[in-house]
Every structure is written in structure tokens, then in C-alpha cells.
Coordinates of C-alpha atoms in Angstrom, one line a residue:
M1 CA 3.5 -8.3 38.3
R2 CA 2.7 -7.8 34.7
R3 CA 5.1 -5.5 33.0
T4 CA 3.9 -2.8 30.5
P5 CA 6.3 -1.9 27.9
R6 CA 7.4 1.5 27.3
K7 CA 6.6 3.2 23.9
G8 CA 8.7 1.3 21.2
Q9 CA 9.9 -1.3 23.5
K10 CA 8.9 -4.8 23.1
L11 CA 8.6 -7.7 25.8
P12 CA 10.9 -10.7 25.3
P13 CA 9.2 -13.5 23.9
V14 CA 7.4 -16.3 26.6
P15 CA 9.6 -19.6 26.2
A16 CA 7.6 -22.2 24.8
A17 CA 7.4 -24.4 28.0
Q18 CA 5.8 -21.6 29.8
Q19 CA 3.0 -20.7 27.1
R20 CA -0.4 -21.8 27.9
P21 CA -1.4 -25.2 26.5
A22 CA -3.8 -25.3 23.4
T23 CA -5.8 -27.8 25.0
D24 CA -7.2 -28.3 28.5
G25 CA -7.8 -31.9 29.5
G26 CA -8.1 -33.1 25.8
I27 CA -10.4 -30.5 25.0
R28 CA -9.5 -27.8 22.5
R29 CA -10.6 -24.1 23.5
R30 CA -12.5 -22.7 20.8
R31 CA -10.8 -19.6 19.6
A32 CA -12.2 -16.2 19.9
G33 CA -14.0 -14.8 16.7
R34 CA -16.6 -16.1 14.5
P35 CA -17.6 -19.6 15.6
S36 CA -18.0 -22.5 13.0
S37 CA -21.7 -23.5 12.1
A38 CA -21.4 -26.6 14.5
V39 CA -20.9 -24.5 17.4
L40 CA -23.6 -21.7 16.5
D41 CA -26.7 -22.6 14.6
K42 CA -30.4 -21.5 14.5
A43 CA -31.3 -24.8 16.8
G44 CA -28.8 -23.7 19.3
I45 CA -29.9 -20.0 19.3
T46 CA -33.5 -21.2 19.6
S47 CA -32.6 -23.1 22.7
A48 CA -30.6 -20.4 24.5
A49 CA -33.4 -18.0 23.5
L50 CA -36.0 -20.1 25.3
E51 CA -33.5 -20.6 28.4
L52 CA -32.9 -16.9 28.3
V53 CA -37.0 -16.3 28.3
G54 CA -37.2 -18.9 31.2
R55 CA -34.7 -16.9 33.4
K56 CA -35.5 -13.4 32.7
G57 CA -38.7 -13.3 30.6
Y58 CA -39.1 -11.7 26.9
D59 CA -38.2 -8.5 28.1
G60 CA -34.9 -10.0 28.8
L61 CA -34.4 -11.5 25.8
T62 CA -32.3 -9.2 23.8
M63 CA -29.2 -9.9 21.2
A64 CA -26.6 -8.9 23.7
A65 CA -28.1 -11.1 26.4
L66 CA -28.3 -14.0 23.9
A67 CA -24.8 -13.5 22.5
K68 CA -23.4 -13.6 26.2
L69 CA -25.6 -16.7 27.0
L70 CA -24.1 -18.6 23.9
E71 CA -20.7 -17.2 24.6
V72 CA -20.2 -15.5 21.4
A73 CA -19.5 -12.2 20.2
P74 CA -22.5 -10.4 18.9
S75 CA -21.2 -10.1 15.4
A76 CA -21.1 -14.0 15.3
L77 CA -24.8 -14.1 16.3
Y78 CA -25.9 -11.6 13.5
N79 CA -24.3 -14.1 11.0
H80 CA -27.4 -16.2 11.7
V81 CA -30.3 -13.8 12.6
S82 CA -30.4 -10.3 11.6
S83 CA -32.5 -9.2 14.5
K84 CA -34.5 -10.0 17.8
Q85 CA -37.4 -10.3 15.6
D86 CA -35.8 -13.1 13.7
V87 CA -35.1 -14.9 17.1
L88 CA -38.8 -14.5 18.1
L89 CA -39.6 -16.4 14.9
L90 CA -37.2 -19.0 15.7
V91 CA -39.0 -19.4 19.0
E92 CA -42.3 -19.2 17.7
D93 CA -41.6 -21.9 15.1
H94 CA -40.4 -24.0 17.7
L95 CA -43.5 -23.5 20.2
M96 CA -45.7 -24.3 16.8
S97 CA -44.0 -27.6 16.8
L98 CA -45.1 -28.6 20.2
V99 CA -49.0 -28.0 19.3
D100 CA -50.8 -31.1 18.7
V101 CA -52.2 -31.8 15.4
S102 CA -52.1 -35.5 15.4
S103 CA -56.0 -36.0 15.4
F104 CA -56.4 -34.5 12.0
G105 CA -57.0 -37.1 9.7
A106 CA -57.4 -39.9 12.6
A107 CA -60.6 -38.3 14.4
P108 CA -63.6 -36.8 13.3
W109 CA -63.0 -33.2 12.3
D110 CA -64.8 -31.4 15.4
E111 CA -62.6 -33.6 17.7
A112 CA -59.3 -33.0 15.8
V113 CA -60.5 -29.0 16.0
R114 CA -61.0 -29.1 19.9
T115 CA -57.5 -31.4 20.3
W116 CA -55.6 -28.9 18.5
A117 CA -57.3 -25.8 19.7
W118 CA -56.8 -26.9 23.5
S119 CA -53.2 -28.0 22.9
Y120 CA -52.5 -24.4 20.9
R121 CA -54.0 -22.4 23.9
N122 CA -52.1 -24.5 26.4
V123 CA -48.6 -23.9 24.5
F124 CA -49.1 -20.3 24.4
A125 CA -50.6 -19.6 27.9
E126 CA -47.0 -20.4 29.0
H127 CA -45.8 -17.6 26.4
T128 CA -48.3 -14.9 26.6
P129 CA -45.8 -12.0 25.9
L130 CA -45.0 -13.7 22.6
I131 CA -48.7 -13.6 21.3
P132 CA -48.6 -9.9 20.5
V133 CA -45.6 -10.4 18.4
I134 CA -46.6 -13.6 16.5
A135 CA -50.0 -12.3 15.9
V136 CA -48.6 -10.0 13.3
L137 CA -45.4 -12.1 12.4
P138 CA -45.5 -13.5 8.8
V139 CA -44.9 -17.3 8.8
T140 CA -42.5 -17.1 5.6
D141 CA -39.7 -19.6 5.9
A142 CA -40.9 -21.0 9.2
P143 CA -41.0 -24.9 8.8
Q144 CA -42.6 -25.9 12.0
T145 CA -45.2 -23.2 11.6
L146 CA -46.1 -23.8 8.0
A147 CA -46.2 -27.7 8.7
M148 CA -48.8 -27.2 11.4
Y149 CA -51.1 -24.8 9.0
E150 CA -50.5 -27.4 6.3
T151 CA -52.0 -30.3 8.4
V152 CA -54.5 -28.2 9.7
S153 CA -55.7 -26.7 6.3
K154 CA -55.8 -30.6 4.9
G155 CA -58.1 -31.4 7.8
F156 CA -60.5 -28.8 7.2
L157 CA -60.4 -29.5 3.3
D158 CA -60.9 -33.5 4.0
A159 CA -63.9 -32.7 6.3
G160 CA -65.6 -30.8 3.5
F161 CA -64.7 -27.4 4.4
P162 CA -64.7 -24.8 1.5
Q163 CA -61.1 -23.8 0.5
E164 CA -61.9 -20.4 0.6
R165 CA -63.2 -20.2 4.0
I166 CA -60.3 -22.2 5.8
I167 CA -57.9 -19.3 6.3
S168 CA -60.7 -17.2 7.6
A169 CA -61.8 -19.8 10.0
I170 CA -58.2 -20.6 11.3
V171 CA -57.7 -17.1 12.1
A172 CA -61.2 -16.8 13.9
L173 CA -60.1 -19.9 15.8
E174 CA -56.5 -18.4 16.6
S175 CA -58.2 -15.0 17.5
F176 CA -60.0 -16.8 20.5
I177 CA -57.4 -19.1 21.1
F178 CA -54.7 -16.3 21.8
G179 CA -57.4 -14.6 24.0
S180 CA -58.1 -17.6 26.0
A181 CA -54.3 -18.0 26.4
Y182 CA -54.4 -14.7 28.2
D183 CA -57.2 -15.7 30.5
V184 CA -55.4 -18.8 31.8
T185 CA -53.2 -16.3 33.4
A186 CA -56.0 -14.0 34.7
P187 CA -57.1 -14.1 38.6
E188 CA -59.9 -16.0 39.5
D189 CA -61.6 -13.0 41.0
I190 CA -61.2 -11.0 37.7
F191 CA -65.3 -10.3 37.5
D192 CA -65.8 -9.3 41.3
P193 CA -67.7 -6.1 41.4
G194 CA -66.6 -5.4 44.9
T195 CA -68.5 -2.5 46.5
M196 CA -70.6 -2.0 43.3
A197 CA -72.2 -5.6 43.6
E198 CA -75.6 -3.9 44.4
S199 CA -75.5 -1.4 41.8
T200 CA -74.9 -4.1 38.9
P201 CA -77.2 -6.9 40.3
Y202 CA -77.4 -8.7 36.8
F203 CA -73.8 -9.0 36.2
T204 CA -73.2 -9.9 39.8
A205 CA -75.7 -12.6 39.9
A206 CA -74.0 -14.0 36.6
V207 CA -70.8 -13.9 38.0
R208 CA -72.1 -15.5 41.1
G209 CA -73.9 -18.2 39.3
S210 CA -70.8 -18.7 37.0
A211 CA -68.6 -19.5 40.3
G212 CA -71.1 -21.8 41.2
A213 CA -71.6 -23.9 38.4
A214 CA -70.3 -27.3 37.9
L215 CA -69.4 -27.7 34.4
R216 CA -68.0 -30.9 33.9
G217 CA -64.8 -32.1 32.3
H218 CA -64.3 -31.6 28.7
P219 CA -62.7 -34.3 26.6
Q220 CA -59.9 -32.4 25.5
A221 CA -59.4 -30.2 28.5
P222 CA -56.2 -30.1 30.3
E223 CA -55.1 -32.6 32.8
G224 CA -55.7 -31.2 36.2
S225 CA -58.3 -28.6 35.1
G226 CA -61.3 -30.7 35.6
T227 CA -62.6 -34.1 35.9
A228 CA -65.5 -36.0 35.2
T229 CA -67.1 -35.3 38.4
G230 CA -65.7 -31.9 39.1
P231 CA -65.8 -28.6 37.8
L232 CA -63.2 -26.9 35.4
R233 CA -61.2 -23.9 36.2
A234 CA -63.2 -20.8 35.3
A235 CA -60.7 -20.0 32.3
D236 CA -61.1 -23.8 31.1
A237 CA -64.7 -23.5 31.3
A238 CA -65.1 -20.2 29.1
F239 CA -62.7 -22.0 26.7
A240 CA -64.6 -24.8 26.4
L241 CA -67.6 -23.1 26.0
G242 CA -66.4 -20.7 23.6
L243 CA -64.7 -23.5 21.6
D244 CA -67.8 -25.6 21.4
A245 CA -69.8 -22.7 19.9
L246 CA -67.0 -21.9 17.3
V247 CA -66.7 -25.5 16.2
S248 CA -70.7 -25.8 16.0
G249 CA -70.9 -22.6 13.9
L250 CA -67.8 -23.5 11.6
G251 CA -69.3 -27.0 11.2
G252 CA -72.1 -25.6 9.4
L253 CA -70.1 -24.5 6.7
R254 CA -69.0 -27.8 5.9
K255 CA -70.2 -29.4 2.6
A256 CA -72.5 -32.4 2.8
D257 CA -70.8 -35.7 2.2

């Protein structure tokens, strides 16, 4: 039974032989308090944040929960990030590194834009709760994000796109990409008019015609969304159509070689 000393009384010291050893199985236990940079860094915080999001969603991503998962005091976490927004910036930067920009400089401009846009949409279709955050989050000091934009900007410029229109074009494409990422998670019957079908005959006919259309697979469509002989999912068909329209329209701004 653990003894509690009376006020002013000290317990006798524990003999050295009975003290807890400093190591367990040859592995030294990390002392409580501020961890070293080797134990806690931004890469580790990003990995833990993504793990937490996978378990509990973005609502479950809190500084307290993150510190608990990392097994550090919240104060130690704040030595590396100042707020949840900083953590979200780290997550965004990691996700941006997953977006495929490899076709810029290696394929025609329109094909490169399509490959980039499909990849971009697919990455963020898995992280739609982050979209409202990153849509207004500055990219300052986000290396992977800036690297992506650098590659895309150079690809546009090399293809004869006016420099002063590049950012506006990227924003226009991103607005469509983010909206389309949400559409991936929408139910297939989202446009079902239900009992009001008869009172909305044009819309209802359009919905039924869309459902029966055999829109063929797109070259940059994600695996499983359609084949050369089968239809795309509704969300993928809409994305392919809209992206083709944007690429065609933006392509008209390119300077002649």
C-alpha cells in the first residue's frame, strides 16, 4: 500500500536496487517534457494528423487529440505548430505532393492539364472536409504546394499561355476541381425529382437521358470509373465534360507558335 507522508515528513529514499531501471529491453524511455526534434518534427505531426483524420475525420483533428496520439504534452506540440490551421497547412502540403504534375513538359499542354486535374480531383475527393479550409489558406512557406504551382505555371507558360492570365486560369480550374471533388461523394440519384417528375418534364427527361447515356471512358479517368466500352460514373462523366470545356476554352488564350 502506498504511504502518504504527513506534513513535514519525508519518506525514506528507495534503495538503488529497487529503483526502476532507466531502460527496458535496451530501449531508453523518453523523459517527460519537451521532446527533441528527432522525436517530434513537422513530418511526424503531418503523419499523425493524417492518421487522426483517418480515424475520426477532420472534426476529430484537435490539438489535444494530436498531442495525445503523438504521446507528447500539448506544449511540446506548440513548439512546432502554433495552431490547428498550421496543422491543416501541413496536411494540405502533403496532399498537394500527391497530385500528379509529371505530364507538364512531357506531354501536350491539354493532356498535361487533364492529367493534373483528374489527379487533383481524386486526391481531394478523399479529403473534402479540407477543401473549405485550403480554398482560403495562403500557400506561404508550403514547399510541396508551391512546387506543384511552379510546375503547372511553367507548363502553362511554355505552352504559350499569357503570363498575366496563368493564375486566373489555375484558380478557374481549381474552382471546378474542388466542386467536382464534392460531386464524387454525392449519391447517384441526387437529381431524382421524385413525385415532382411530371411537373418538371424537361429536367426529368434530361436526368433520365443522362442516366442512360453511354459516355465512354476518358483517357485520364481514374481506374474503375469507366472503360473503353463502358459508361463513366455520373460524377466522372460530368467532370470529363466540364474539364474538356475548360481546357478547350482556356486553350484559345494560348499564343500561336
